[in-house]
PDB file of C-alpha atoms in Angstrom:
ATOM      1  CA  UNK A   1     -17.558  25.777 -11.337  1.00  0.00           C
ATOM      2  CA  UNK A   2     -17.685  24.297  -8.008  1.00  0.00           C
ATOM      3  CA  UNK A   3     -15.956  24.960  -4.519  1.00  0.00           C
ATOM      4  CA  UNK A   4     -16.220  22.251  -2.037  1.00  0.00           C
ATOM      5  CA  UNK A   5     -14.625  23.389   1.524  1.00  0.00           C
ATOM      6  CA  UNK A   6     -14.335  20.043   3.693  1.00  0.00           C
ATOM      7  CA  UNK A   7     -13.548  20.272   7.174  1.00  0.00           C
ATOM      8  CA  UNK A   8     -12.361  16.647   7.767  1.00  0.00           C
ATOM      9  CA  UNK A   9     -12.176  15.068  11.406  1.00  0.00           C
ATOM     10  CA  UNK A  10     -12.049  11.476  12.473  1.00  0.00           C
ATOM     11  CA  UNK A  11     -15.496  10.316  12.226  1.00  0.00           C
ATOM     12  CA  UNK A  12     -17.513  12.985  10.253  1.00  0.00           C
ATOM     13  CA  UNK A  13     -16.724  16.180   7.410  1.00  0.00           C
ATOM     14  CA  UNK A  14     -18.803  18.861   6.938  1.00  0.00           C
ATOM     15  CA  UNK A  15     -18.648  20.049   3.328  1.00  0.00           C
ATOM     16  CA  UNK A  16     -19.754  22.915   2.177  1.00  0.00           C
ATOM     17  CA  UNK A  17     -19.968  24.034  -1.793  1.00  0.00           C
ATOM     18  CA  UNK A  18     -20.229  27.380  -3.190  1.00  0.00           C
ATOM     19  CA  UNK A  19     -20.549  28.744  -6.781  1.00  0.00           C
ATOM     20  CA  UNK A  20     -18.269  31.459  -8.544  1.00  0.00           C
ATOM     21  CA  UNK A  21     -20.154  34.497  -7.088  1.00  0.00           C
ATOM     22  CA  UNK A  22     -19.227  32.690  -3.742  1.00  0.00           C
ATOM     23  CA  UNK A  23     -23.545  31.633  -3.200  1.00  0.00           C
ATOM     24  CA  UNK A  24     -24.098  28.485  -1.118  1.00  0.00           C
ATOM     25  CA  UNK A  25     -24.870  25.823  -2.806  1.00  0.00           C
ATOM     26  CA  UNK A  26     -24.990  22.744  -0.709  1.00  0.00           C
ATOM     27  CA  UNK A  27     -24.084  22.423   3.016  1.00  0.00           C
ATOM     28  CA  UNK A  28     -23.547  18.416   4.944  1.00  0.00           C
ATOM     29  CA  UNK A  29     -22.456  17.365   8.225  1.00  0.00           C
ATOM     30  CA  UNK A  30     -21.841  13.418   7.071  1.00  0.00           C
ATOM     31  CA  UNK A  31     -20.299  10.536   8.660  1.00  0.00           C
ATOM     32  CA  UNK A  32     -16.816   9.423   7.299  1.00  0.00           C
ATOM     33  CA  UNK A  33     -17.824   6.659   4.296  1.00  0.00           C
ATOM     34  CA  UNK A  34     -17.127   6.832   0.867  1.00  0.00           C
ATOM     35  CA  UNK A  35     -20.812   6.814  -0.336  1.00  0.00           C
ATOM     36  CA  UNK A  36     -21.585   9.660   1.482  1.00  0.00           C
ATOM     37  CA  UNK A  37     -18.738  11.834  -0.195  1.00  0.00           C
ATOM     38  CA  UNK A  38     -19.693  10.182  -3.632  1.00  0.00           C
ATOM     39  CA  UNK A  39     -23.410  10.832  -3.004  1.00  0.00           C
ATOM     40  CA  UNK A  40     -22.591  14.130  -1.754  1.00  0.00           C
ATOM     41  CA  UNK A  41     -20.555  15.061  -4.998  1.00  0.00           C
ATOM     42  CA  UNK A  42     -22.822  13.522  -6.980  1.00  0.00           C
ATOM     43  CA  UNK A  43     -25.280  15.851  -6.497  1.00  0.00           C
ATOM     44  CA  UNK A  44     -23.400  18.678  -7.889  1.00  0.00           C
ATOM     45  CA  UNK A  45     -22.395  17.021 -11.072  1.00  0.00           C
ATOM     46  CA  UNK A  46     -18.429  17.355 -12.660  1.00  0.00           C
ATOM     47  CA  UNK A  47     -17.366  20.973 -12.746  1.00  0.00           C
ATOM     48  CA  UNK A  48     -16.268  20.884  -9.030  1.00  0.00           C
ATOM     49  CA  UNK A  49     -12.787  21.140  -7.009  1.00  0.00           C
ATOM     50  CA  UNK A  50     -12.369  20.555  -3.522  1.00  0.00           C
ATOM     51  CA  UNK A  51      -9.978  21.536  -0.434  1.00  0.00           C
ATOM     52  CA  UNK A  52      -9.045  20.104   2.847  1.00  0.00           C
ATOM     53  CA  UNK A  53      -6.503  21.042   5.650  1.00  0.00           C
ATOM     54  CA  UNK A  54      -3.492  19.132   5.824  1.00  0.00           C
ATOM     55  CA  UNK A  55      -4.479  16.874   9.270  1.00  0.00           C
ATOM     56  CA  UNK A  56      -2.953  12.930   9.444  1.00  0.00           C
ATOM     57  CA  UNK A  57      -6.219  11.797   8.042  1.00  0.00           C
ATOM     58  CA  UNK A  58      -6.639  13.389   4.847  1.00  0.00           C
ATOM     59  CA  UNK A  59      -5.099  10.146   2.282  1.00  0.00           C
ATOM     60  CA  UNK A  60      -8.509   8.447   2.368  1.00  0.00           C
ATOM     61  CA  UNK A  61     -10.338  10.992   1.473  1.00  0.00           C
ATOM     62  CA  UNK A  62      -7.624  12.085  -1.333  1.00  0.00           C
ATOM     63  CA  UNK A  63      -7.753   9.065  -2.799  1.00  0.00           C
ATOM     64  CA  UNK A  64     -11.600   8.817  -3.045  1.00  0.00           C
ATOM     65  CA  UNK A  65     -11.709  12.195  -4.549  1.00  0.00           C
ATOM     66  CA  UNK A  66      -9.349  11.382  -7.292  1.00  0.00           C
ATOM     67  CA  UNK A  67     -10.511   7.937  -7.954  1.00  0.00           C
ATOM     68  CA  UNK A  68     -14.085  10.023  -8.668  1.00  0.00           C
ATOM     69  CA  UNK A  69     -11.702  12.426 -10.846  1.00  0.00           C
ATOM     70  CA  UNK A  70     -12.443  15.769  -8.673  1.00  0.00           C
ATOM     71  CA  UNK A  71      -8.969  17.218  -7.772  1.00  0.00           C
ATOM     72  CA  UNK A  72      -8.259  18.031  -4.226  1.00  0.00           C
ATOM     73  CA  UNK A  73      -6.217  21.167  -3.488  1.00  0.00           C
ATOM     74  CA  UNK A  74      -4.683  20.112   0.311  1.00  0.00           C
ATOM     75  CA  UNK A  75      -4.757  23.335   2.240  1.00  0.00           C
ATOM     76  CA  UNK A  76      -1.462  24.188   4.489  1.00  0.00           C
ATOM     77  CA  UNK A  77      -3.084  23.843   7.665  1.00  0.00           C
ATOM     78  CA  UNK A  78      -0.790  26.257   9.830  1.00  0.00           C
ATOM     79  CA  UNK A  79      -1.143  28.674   7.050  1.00  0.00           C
ATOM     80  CA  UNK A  80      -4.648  29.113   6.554  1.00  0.00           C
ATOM     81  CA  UNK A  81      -5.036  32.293   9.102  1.00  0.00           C
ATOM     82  CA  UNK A  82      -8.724  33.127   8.122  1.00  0.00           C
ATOM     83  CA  UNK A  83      -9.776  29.912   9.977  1.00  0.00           C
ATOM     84  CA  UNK A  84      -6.968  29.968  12.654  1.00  0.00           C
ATOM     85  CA  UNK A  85      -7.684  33.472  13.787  1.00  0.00           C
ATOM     86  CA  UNK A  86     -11.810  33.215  13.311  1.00  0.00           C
ATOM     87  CA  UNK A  87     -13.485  34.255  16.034  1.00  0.00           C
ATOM     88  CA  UNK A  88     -16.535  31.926  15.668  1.00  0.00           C
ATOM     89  CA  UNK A  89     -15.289  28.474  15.135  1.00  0.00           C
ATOM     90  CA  UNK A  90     -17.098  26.182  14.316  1.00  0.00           C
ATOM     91  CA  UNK A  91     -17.187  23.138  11.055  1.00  0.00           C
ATOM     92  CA  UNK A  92     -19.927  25.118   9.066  1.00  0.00           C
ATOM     93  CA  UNK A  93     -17.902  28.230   9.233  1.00  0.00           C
ATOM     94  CA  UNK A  94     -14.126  26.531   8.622  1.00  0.00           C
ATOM     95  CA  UNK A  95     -15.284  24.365   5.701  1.00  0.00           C
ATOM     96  CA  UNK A  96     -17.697  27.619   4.864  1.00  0.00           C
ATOM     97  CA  UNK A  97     -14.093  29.724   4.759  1.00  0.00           C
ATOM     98  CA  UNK A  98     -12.053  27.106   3.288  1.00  0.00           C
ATOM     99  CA  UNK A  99     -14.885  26.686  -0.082  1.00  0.00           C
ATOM    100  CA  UNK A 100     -14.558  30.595  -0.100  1.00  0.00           C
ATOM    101  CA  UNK A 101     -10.766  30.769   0.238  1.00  0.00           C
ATOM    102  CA  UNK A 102     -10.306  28.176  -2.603  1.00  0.00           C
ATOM    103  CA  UNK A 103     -12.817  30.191  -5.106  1.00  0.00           C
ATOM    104  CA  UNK A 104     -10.642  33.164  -4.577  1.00  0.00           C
ATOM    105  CA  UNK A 105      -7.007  31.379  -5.099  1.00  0.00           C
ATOM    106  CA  UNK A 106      -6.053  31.941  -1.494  1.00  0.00           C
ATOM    107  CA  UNK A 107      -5.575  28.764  -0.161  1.00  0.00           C
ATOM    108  CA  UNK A 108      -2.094  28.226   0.987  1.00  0.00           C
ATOM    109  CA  UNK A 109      -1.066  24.925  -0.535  1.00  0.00           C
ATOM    110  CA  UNK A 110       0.511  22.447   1.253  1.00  0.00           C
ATOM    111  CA  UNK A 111       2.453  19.491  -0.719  1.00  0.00           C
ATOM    112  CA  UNK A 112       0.638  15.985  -1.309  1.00  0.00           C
ATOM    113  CA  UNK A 113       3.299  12.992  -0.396  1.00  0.00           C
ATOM    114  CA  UNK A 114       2.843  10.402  -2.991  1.00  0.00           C
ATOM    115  CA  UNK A 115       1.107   6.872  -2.364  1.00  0.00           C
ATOM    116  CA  UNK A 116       5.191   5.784  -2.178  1.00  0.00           C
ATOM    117  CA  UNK A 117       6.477   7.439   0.291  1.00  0.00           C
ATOM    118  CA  UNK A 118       3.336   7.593   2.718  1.00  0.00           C
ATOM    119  CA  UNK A 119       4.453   4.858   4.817  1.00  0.00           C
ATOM    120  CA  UNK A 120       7.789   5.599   5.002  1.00  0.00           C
ATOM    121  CA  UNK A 121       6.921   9.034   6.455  1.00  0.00           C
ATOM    122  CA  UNK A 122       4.203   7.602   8.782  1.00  0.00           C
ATOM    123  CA  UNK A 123       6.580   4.863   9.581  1.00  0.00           C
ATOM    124  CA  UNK A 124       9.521   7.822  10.534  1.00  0.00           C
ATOM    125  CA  UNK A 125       7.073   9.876  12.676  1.00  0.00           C
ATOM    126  CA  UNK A 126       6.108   6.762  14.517  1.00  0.00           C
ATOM    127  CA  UNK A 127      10.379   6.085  15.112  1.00  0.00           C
ATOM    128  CA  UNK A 128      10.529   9.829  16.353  1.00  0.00           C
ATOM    129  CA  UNK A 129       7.429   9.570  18.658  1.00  0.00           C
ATOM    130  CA  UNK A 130       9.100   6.543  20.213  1.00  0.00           C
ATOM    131  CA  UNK A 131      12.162   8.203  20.749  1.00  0.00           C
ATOM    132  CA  UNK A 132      10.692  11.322  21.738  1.00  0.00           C
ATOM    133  CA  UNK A 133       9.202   9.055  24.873  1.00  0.00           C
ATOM    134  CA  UNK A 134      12.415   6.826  25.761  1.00  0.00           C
ATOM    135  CA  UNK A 135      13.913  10.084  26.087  1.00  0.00           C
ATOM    136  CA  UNK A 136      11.564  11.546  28.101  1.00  0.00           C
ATOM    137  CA  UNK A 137      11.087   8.739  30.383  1.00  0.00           C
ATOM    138  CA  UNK A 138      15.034   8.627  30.425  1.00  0.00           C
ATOM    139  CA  UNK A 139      15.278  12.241  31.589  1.00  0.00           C
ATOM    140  CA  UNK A 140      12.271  11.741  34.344  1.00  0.00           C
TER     141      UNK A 140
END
């Protein structure tokens, strides 16, 4: 079996993957497109599970995963304290901690909204960021 850390941002993810004794496998800082994830994970073959942080971009690359049939455990961000209290911080040593934190049943697990109600809650936050600024500019 497989661990796949991914430290997601905007543009580009490093990944890296780590066997059952916790040995690197494969490590990749790649650009956000699907064929890089799918060449990436094809590489490593079907025995593989993966982990992310919860951030606002993660339903892309949810999606992907499953629709390549490699589930995606979606890592509590605010919980994860092994990456939020590193002292070296860096993407190779968060997606390095998150692979090694998932191979060990650590990872904090944070729940995974379904397709349905995605844009309701995106569409919510948006109403309460508005809000949060007529108020402010209100009170100013």
């Amino acid at each position: 079996m497989y661990y796949t850390g991914i430290d997601l941002h905007k543009f580009t993810s490093y990944l890296t993957t780590v066997d059952s004794s916790g040995n690197i496998i494969k490590e990749a800082d790649i650009k956000n497109v699907n064929h890089n994830f799918v060449q990436y994970f094809s590489d490593l073959g079907n025995e593989n599970i993966t982990t992310v942080e919860s951030t606002m971009t993660w339903y892309w690359l949810g999606d992907l995963l499953s629709s390549l049939n490699i589930p995606m455990v979606l890592a509590h961000a605010k919980y994860v304290k092994a990456i939020a209290y590193a002292k070296v911080k860096t993407d190779k040593v968060d997606s390095h901690t998150l692979a090694q934190l998932l191979r060990m049943d650590y990872i904090p697990v944070a729940h995974k909204i379904s397709n349905d109600n995605r844009l309701l809650r995106d569409a919510l936050r948006a109403r309460i960021k508005i809000v949060q600024r007529h108020t402010s500019v209100t009170n100013s």
